[in-house]
Tab-separated table of C-alpha atoms in Angstrom:
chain	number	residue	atom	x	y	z
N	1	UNK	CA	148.231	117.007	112.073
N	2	UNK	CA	144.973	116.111	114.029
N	3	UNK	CA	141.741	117.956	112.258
N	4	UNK	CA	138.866	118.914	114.095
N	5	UNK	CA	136.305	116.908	112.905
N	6	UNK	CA	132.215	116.134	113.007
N	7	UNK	CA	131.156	119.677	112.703
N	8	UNK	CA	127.325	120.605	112.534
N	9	UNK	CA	128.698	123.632	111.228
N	10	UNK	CA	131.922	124.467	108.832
N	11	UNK	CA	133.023	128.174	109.906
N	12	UNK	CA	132.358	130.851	111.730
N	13	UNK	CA	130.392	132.640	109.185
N	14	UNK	CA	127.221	130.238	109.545
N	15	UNK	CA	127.075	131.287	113.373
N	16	UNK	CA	124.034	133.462	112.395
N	17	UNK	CA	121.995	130.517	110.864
N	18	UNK	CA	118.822	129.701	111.896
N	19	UNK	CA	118.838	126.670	115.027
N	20	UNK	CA	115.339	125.527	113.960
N	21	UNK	CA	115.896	125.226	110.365
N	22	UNK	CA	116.122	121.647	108.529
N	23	UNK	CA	119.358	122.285	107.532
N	24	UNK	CA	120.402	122.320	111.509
N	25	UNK	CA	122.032	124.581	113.967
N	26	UNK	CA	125.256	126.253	112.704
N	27	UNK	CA	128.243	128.260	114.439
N	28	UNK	CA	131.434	126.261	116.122
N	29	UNK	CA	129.588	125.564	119.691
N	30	UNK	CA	127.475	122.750	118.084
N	31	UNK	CA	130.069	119.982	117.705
N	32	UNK	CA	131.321	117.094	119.029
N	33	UNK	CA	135.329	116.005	118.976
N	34	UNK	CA	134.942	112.341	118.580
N	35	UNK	CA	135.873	111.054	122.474
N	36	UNK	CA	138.116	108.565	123.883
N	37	UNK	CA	136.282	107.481	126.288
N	38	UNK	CA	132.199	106.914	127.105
N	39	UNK	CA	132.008	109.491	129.901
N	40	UNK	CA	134.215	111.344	128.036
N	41	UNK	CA	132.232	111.104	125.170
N	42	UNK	CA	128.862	111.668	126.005
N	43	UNK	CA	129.991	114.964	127.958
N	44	UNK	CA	130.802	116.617	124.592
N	45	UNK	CA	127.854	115.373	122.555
N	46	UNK	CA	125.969	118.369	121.400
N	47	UNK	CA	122.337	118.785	121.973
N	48	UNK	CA	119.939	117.454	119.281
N	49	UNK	CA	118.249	120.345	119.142
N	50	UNK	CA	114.688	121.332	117.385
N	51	UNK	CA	116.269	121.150	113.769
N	52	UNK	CA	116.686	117.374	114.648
N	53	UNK	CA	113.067	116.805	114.795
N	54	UNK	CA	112.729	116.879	110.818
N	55	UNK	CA	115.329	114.363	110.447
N	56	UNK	CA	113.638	111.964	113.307
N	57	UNK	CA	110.263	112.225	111.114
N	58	UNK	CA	112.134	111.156	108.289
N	59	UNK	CA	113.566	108.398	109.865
N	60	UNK	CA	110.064	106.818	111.346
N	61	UNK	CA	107.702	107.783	108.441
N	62	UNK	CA	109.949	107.587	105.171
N	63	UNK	CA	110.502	103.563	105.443
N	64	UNK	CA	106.410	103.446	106.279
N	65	UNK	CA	103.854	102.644	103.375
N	66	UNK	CA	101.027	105.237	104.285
N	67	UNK	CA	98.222	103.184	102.822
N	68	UNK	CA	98.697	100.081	105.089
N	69	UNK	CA	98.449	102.330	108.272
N	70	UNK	CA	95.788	104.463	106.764
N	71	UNK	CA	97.781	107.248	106.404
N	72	UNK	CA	97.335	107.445	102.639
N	73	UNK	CA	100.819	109.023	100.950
N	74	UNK	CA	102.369	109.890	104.151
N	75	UNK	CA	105.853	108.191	102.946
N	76	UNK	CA	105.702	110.001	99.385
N	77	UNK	CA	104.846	113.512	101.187
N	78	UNK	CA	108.332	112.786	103.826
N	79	UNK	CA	110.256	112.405	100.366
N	80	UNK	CA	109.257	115.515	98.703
N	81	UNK	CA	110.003	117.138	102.262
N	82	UNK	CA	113.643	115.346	101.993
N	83	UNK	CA	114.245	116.760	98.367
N	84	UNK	CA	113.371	120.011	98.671
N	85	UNK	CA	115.367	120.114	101.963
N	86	UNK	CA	118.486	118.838	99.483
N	87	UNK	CA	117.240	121.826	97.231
N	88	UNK	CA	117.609	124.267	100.167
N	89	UNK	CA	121.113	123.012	100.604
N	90	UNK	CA	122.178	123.564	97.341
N	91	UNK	CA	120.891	127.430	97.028
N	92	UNK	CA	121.323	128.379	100.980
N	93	UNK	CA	124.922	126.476	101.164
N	94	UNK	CA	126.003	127.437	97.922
N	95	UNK	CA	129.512	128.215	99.414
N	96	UNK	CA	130.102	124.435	100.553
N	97	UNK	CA	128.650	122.842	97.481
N	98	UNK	CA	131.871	122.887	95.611
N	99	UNK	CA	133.855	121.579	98.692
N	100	UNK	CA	131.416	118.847	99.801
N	101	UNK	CA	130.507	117.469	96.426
N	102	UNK	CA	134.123	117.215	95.774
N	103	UNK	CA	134.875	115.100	98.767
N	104	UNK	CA	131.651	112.281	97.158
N	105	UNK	CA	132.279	112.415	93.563
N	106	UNK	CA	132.243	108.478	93.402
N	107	UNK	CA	128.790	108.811	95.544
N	108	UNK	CA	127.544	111.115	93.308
N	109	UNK	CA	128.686	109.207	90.448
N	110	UNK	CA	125.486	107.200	90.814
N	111	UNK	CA	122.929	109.813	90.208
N	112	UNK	CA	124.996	111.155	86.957
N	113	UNK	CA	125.138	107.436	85.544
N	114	UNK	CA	121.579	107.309	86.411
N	115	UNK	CA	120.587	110.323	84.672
N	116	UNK	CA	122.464	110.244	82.269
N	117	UNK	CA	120.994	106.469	81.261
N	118	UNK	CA	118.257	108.308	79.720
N	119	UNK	CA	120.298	108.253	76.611
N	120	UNK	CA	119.832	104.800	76.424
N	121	UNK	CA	117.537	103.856	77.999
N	122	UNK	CA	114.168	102.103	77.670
N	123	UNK	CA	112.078	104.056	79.428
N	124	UNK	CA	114.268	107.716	79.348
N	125	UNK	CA	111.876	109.735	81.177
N	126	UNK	CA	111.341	107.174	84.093
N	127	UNK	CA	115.390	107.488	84.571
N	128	UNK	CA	115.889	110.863	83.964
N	129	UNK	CA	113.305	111.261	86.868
N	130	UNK	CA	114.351	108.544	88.995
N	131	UNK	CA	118.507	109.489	88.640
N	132	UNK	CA	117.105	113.316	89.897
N	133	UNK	CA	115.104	111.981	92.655
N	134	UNK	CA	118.573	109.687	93.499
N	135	UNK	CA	120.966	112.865	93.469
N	136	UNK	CA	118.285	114.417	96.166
N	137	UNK	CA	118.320	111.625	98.199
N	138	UNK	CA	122.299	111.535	98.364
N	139	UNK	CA	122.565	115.375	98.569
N	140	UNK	CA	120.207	115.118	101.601
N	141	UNK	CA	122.526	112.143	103.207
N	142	UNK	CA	125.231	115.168	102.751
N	143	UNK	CA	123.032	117.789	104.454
N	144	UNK	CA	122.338	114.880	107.367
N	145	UNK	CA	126.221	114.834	107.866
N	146	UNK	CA	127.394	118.501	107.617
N	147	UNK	CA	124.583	120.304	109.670
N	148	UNK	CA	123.879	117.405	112.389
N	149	UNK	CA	127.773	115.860	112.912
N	150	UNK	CA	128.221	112.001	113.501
N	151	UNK	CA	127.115	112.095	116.972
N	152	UNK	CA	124.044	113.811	116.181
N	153	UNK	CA	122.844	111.763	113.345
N	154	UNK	CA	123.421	108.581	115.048
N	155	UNK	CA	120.923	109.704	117.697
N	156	UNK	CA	118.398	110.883	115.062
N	157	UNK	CA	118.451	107.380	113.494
N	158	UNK	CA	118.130	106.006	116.828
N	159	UNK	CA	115.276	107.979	118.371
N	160	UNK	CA	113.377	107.503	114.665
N	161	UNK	CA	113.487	103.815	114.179
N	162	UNK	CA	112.436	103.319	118.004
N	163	UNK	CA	109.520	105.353	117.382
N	164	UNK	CA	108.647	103.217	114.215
N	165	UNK	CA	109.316	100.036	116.161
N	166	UNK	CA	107.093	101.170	119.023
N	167	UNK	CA	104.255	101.945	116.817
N	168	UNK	CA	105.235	98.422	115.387
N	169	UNK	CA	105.158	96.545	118.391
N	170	UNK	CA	101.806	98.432	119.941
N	171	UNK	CA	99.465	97.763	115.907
N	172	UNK	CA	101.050	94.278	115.936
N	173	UNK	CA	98.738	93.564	119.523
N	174	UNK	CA	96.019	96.455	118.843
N	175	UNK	CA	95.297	95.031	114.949
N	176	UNK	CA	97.246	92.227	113.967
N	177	UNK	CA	95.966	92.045	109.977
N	178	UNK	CA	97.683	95.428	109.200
N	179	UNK	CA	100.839	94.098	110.624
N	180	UNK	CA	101.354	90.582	110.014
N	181	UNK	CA	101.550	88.724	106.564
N	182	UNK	CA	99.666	85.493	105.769
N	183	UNK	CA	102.792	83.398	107.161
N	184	UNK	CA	102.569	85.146	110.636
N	185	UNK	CA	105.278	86.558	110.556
N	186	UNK	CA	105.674	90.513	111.757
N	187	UNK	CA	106.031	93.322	109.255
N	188	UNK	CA	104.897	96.118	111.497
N	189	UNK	CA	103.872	99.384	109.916
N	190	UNK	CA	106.031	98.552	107.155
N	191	UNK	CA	105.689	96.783	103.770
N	192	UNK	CA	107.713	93.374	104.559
N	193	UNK	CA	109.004	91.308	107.115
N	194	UNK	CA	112.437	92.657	105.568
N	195	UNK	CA	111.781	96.233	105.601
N	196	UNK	CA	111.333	95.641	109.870
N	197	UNK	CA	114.089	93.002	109.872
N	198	UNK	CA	116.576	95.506	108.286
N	199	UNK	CA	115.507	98.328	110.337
N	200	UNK	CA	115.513	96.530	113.491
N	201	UNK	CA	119.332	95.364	112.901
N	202	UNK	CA	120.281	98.748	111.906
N	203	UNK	CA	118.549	99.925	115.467
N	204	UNK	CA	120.553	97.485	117.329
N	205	UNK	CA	123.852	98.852	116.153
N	206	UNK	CA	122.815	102.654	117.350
N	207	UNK	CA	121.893	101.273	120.611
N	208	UNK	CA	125.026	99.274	120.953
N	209	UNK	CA	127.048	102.194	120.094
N	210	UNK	CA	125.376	104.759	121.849
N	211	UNK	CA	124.784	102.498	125.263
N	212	UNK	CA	128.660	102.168	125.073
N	213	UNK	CA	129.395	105.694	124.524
N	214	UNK	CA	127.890	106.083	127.754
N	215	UNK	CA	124.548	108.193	126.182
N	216	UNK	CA	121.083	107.288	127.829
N	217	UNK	CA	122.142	103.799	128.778
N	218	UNK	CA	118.244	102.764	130.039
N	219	UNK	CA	116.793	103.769	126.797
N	220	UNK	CA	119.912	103.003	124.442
N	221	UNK	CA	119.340	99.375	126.225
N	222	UNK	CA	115.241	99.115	125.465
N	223	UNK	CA	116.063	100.019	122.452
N	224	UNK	CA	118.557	97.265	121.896
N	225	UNK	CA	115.927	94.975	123.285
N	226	UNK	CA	112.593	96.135	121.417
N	227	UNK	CA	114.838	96.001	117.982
N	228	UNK	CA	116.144	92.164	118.269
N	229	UNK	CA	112.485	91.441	120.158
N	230	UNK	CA	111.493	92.599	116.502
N	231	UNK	CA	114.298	90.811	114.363
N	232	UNK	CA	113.326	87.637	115.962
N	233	UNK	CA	109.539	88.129	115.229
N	234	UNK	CA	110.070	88.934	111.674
N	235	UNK	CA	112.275	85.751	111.180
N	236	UNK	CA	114.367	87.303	108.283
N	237	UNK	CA	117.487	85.478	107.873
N	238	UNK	CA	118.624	88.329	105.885
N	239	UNK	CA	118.740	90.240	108.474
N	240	UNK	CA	119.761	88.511	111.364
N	241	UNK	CA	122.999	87.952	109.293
N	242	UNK	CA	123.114	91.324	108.618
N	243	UNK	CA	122.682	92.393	112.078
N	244	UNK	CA	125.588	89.717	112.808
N	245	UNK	CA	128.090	91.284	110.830
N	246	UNK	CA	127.346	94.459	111.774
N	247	UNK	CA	128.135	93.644	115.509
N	248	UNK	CA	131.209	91.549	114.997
N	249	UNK	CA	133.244	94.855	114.282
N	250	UNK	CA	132.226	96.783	117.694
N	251	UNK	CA	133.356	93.351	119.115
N	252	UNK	CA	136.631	94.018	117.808
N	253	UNK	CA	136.764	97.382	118.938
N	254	UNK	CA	135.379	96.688	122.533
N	255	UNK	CA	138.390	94.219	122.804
N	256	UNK	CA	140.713	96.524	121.145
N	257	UNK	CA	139.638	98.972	123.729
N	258	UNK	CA	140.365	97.450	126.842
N	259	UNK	CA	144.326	96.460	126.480
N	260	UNK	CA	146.586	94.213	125.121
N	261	UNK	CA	146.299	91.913	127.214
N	262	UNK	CA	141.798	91.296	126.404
N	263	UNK	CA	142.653	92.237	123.100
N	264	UNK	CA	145.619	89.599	122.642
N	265	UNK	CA	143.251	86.725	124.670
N	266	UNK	CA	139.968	87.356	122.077
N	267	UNK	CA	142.677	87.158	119.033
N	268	UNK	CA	143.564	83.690	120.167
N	269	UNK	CA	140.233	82.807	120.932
N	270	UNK	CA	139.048	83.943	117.628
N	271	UNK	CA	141.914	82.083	115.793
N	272	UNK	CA	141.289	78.722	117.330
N	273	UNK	CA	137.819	78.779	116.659
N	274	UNK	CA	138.621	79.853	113.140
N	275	UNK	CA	141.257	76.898	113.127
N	276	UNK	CA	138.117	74.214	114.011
N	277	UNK	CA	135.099	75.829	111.901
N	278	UNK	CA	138.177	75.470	109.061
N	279	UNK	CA	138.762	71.906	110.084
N	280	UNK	CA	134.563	71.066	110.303
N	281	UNK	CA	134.025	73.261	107.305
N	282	UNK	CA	136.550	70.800	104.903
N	283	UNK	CA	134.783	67.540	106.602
N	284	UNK	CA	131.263	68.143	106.113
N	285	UNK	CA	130.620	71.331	104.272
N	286	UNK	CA	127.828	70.049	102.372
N	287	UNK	CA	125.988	68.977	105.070
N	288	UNK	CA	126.742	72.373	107.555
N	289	UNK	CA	125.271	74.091	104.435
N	290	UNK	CA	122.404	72.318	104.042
N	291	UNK	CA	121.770	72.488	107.484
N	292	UNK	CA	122.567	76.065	107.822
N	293	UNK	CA	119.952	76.855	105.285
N	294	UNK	CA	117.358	74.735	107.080
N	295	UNK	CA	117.961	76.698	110.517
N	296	UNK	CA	117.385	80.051	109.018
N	297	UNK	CA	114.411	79.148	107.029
N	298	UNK	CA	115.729	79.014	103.823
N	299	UNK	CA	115.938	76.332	100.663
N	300	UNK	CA	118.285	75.796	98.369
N	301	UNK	CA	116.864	79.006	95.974
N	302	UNK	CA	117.339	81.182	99.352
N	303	UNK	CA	113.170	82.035	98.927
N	304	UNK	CA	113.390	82.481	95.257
N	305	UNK	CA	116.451	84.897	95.137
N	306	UNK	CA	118.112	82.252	93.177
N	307	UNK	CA	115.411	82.113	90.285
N	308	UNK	CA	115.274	86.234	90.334
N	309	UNK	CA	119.249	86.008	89.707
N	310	UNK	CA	119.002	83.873	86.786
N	311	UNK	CA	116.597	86.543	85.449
N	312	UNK	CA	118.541	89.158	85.770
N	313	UNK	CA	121.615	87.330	84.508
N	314	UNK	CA	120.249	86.903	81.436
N	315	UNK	CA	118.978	90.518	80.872
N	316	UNK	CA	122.848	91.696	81.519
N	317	UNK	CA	123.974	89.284	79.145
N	318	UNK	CA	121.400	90.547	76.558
N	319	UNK	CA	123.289	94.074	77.018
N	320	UNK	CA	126.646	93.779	78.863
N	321	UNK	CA	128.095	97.089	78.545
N	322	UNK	CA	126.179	99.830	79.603
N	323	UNK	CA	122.757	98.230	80.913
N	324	UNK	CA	118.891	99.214	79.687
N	325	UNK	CA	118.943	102.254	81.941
N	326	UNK	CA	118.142	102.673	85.428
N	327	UNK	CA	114.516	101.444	86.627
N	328	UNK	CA	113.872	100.441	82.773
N	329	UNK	CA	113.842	96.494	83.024
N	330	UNK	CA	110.924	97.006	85.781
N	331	UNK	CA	108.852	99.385	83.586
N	332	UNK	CA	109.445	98.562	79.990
N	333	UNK	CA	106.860	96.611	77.929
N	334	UNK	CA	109.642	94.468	75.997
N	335	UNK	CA	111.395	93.477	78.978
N	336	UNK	CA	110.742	89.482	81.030
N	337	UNK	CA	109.577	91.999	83.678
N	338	UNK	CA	106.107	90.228	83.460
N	339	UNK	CA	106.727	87.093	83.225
N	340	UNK	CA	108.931	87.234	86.057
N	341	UNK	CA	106.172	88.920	87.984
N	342	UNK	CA	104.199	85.584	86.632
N	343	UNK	CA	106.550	83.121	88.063
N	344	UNK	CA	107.471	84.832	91.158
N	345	UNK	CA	103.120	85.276	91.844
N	346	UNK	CA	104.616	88.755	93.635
N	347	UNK	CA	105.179	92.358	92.260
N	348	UNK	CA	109.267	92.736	92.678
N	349	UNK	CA	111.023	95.662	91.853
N	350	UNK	CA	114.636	94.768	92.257
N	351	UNK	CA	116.469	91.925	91.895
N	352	UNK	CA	117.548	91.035	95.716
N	353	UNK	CA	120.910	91.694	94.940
N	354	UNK	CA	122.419	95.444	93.989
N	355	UNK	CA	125.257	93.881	92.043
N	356	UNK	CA	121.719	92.236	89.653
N	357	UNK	CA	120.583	95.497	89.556
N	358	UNK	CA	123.249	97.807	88.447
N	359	UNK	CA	124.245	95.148	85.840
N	360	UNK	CA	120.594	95.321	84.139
N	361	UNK	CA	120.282	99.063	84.444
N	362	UNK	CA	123.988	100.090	83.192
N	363	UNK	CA	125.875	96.737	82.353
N	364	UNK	CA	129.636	96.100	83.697
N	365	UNK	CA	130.216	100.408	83.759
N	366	UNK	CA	127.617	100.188	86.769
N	367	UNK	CA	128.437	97.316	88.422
N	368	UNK	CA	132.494	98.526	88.614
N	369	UNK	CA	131.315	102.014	89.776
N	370	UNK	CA	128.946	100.718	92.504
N	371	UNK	CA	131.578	98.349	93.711
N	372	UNK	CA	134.476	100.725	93.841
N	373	UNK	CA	132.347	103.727	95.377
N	374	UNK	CA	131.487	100.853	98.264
N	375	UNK	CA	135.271	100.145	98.627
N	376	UNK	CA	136.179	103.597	98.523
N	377	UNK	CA	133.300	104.696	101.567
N	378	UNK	CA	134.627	101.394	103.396
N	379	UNK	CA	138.009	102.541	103.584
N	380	UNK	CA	137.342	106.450	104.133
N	381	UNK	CA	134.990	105.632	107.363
N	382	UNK	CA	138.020	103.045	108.579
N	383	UNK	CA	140.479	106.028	108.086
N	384	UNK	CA	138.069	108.140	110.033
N	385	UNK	CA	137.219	106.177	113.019
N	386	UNK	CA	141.269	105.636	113.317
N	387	UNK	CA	141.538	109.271	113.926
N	388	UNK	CA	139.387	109.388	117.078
N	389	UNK	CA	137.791	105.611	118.260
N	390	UNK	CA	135.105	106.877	119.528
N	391	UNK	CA	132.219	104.181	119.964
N	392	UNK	CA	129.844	106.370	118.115
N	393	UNK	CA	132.487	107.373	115.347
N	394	UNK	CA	132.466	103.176	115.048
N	395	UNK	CA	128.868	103.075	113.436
N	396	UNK	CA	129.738	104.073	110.176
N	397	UNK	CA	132.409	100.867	110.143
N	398	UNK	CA	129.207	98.630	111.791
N	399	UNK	CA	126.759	100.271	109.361
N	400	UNK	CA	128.927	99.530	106.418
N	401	UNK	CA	129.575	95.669	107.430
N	402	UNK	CA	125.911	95.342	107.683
N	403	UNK	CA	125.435	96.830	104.153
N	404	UNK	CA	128.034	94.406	102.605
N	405	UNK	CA	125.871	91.765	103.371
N	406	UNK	CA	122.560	93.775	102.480
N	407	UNK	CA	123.650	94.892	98.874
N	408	UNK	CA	124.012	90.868	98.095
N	409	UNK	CA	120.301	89.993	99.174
N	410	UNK	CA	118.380	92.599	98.815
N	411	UNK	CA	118.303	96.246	97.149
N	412	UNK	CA	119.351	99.036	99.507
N	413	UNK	CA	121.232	101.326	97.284
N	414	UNK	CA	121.015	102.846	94.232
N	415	UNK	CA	117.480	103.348	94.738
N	416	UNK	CA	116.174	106.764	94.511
N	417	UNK	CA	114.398	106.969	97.674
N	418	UNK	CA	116.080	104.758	100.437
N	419	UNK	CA	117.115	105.504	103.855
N	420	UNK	CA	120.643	103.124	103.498
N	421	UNK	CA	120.804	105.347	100.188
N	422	UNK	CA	120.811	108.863	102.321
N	423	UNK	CA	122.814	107.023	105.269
N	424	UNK	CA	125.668	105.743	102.751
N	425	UNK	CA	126.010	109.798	101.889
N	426	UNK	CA	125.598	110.833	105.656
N	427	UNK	CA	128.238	108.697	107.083
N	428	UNK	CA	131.238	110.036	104.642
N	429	UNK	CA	133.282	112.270	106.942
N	430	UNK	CA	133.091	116.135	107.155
N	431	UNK	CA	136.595	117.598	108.675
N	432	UNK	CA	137.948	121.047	108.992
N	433	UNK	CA	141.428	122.208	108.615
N	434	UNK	CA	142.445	125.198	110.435
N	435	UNK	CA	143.885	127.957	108.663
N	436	UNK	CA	146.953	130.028	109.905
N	437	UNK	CA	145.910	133.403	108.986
N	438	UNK	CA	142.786	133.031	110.373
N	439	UNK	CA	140.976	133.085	106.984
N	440	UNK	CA	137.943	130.900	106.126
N	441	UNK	CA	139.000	127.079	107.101
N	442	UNK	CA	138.965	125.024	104.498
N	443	UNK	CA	136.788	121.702	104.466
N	444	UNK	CA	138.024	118.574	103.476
N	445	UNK	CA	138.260	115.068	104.481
């Protein structure tokens, strides 16, 4: 039985909700079937809306340290905005909390451990605070989802990062010391090359997916443009792999898309040019490494991720089982915290690799929850997009190839405020079953 799916709204009894409210417009006009087809598609996307404005402020300001653009705070203030919107949810939407938190318990898993790590932990009240700030952050990824839809929130993330990358592009030219480190390299109005490297890869998969669903195909394409302009400038390896793997799955799909007969050429193109990198890789492996390394501007330590590994390597090993609590090995006095600081001659908070991080904070517990809540959203989006191939309803697949790569060089999840955070909560589906009797539908996925 087909569901209808991607609903900004889950019944008919939310038709009287406000339109210009942060938690979005309700009522069963605002929704989008996923579509076959790019005309097809973009014909049925909803309007965004004024409620979508919020979210698109989020999006460009949240990533943003205010102090470096002289906006002093303005990313903390976005935050508080984003949790007490997740507070709304809870009391207005009180009838869909059971339903919807049901459908994430593995997501919301994290926030629990996290909290519940103050039991443990070094520094209790830091992770008793930080695990609270993490459920907010994960219930507003779930009030992205339910009152915006797919199509909607795909837009939002577009039309945010393009503003951030256009205020990016236009302080890199007008004043060039807040937006470029001492190597040259472009940061933007963020902290780090690979805060604007990850953003601008994550841009180029909305624009790919919304340029082939047909919406706004002049902007969709600047967009596209300005955001690997940008990933080039900031000359993070990181994320140009990142952005790689995200793309190689709507390659798939475009193939898949267009017959057996494209489909069945690109498979045997693919599998002879596995068959020689196979054959190249077993000859000279060392040396394609080596050299692979050099190309993206890395050594053999991949810029010092290797030494922060061994650090936190041996902090697991010091507790195994359930970790030093969440955000403790950062804070805590008796920790190598400062020494690491020392040798690393930078102020890190995270170990450049997620698996590193939920080791420290709750041993071999966190490190088997994080992966199998991964797996599980992996497979659930797969299942999802299946249903209906829209291009758009493809981006949670591209988002989540690009995060595989993410979670093993840097630190986007489990972190209490994070937009990958919020987006690995927004991009679980929402579906509707109709009912017979025409009672309330029931929501599930």
């Amino acid at each position: 039985m087909a569901f209808p799916r991607d609903l900004a709204s889950l019944g008919p009894s939310h038709a009287s909700g406000l339109a210009w409210s942060p938690l979005g417009p309700y009522g069963p006009d605002h929704r989008w079937a996923g579509a076959g087809g790019a005309g097809e598609g973009v014909d049925a996307m909803p309007r965004l809306g004024v409620a979508a404005a919020a979210w698109i402020v989020l999006f460009l300001f949240a990533p943003v340290v205010g102090e470096q653009i002289k906006l002093p705070g303005v990313d903390k203030a976005v935050w508080i905005g984003t949790d007490l919107i997740a507070f709304a949810f809870l009391v207005l939407r009180r009838d869909l909390v059971a339903t919807l938190f049901g459908s994430r318990l593995l997501l919301l898993s994290w926030p629990l451990l996290a909290i519940a790590s103050a039991l443990w932990s070094l520094t209790p009240g830091l992770s008793a605070y930080h695990g609270l700030q993490l459920l907010a952050t994960i219930v507003a990824g779930i009030t992205l989802r339910t009152t915006m839809g797919l199509s909607r929130l795909v837009r939002i993330v577009f039309l945010g990062l393009l503003a951030g990358q256009l205020l990016s592009a236009f302080l890199t030219v007008a004043a060039p010391a807040l937006t470029r480190g001492t190597d040259g390299n472009w940061a933007g109005i963020y902290s780090h090359k690979n805060v604007l490297g990850s953003l601008s890869s994550l841009q180029i998969l909305c624009a790919a997916c919304l340029f082939l669903q047909g919406w706004n195909r002049l902007l969709t394409a600047f967009g596209f443009c300005l955001a690997l302009a940008l990933l080039l400038a900031t000359h993070s390896a990181t994320a140009l792999v990142a952005a790689t793997a995200g793309l190689m799955p709507l390659a798939a799909i475009f193939a898949w898309r267009q017959g057996k007969h494209v489909t069945g050429f690109c498979l045997g193109i693919a599998i002879a040019l596995a068959g020689v990198g196979i054959l190249v890789a077993a000859a000279r492996g060392a040396d394609i490494s080596a050299s692979l390394l050099s190309d993206l501007g890395k050594d053999t330590t991949l810029t010092g991720r290797t030494v922060l590994w061994q650090f936190g390597l041996d902090q697991f090993w010091r507790e195994p089982l359930i970790g030093i609590g969440y955000k403790a090995y950062w804070e805590s006095p008796v920790t190598t915290a400062a020494y690491l600081h020392f040798v690393m001659k930078q102020k890190l908070w995270f170990f450049h690799n997620n698996f590193i991080d939920t080791a420290v904070a709750f041993g071999i517990v966190g490190v088997i929850l994080f992966t199998v809540a991964l797996l599980d959203t992996a497979r659930r989006v797969i299942a999802d997009f299946a249903r209906s191939s829209g291009y758009v309803e493809a981006w949670p697949i591209l988002f989540m190839s690009q995060l595989f790569v993410l979670v093993c060089f840097e630190c986007p999840l489990f972190v209490n405020h994070g937009l990958h955070q919020l987006l690995l909560a927004a991009i679980l589906p929402v579906v509707r079953s109709p009912t017979i009797d025409g009672s309330e539908p029931i929501t599930r996925d």
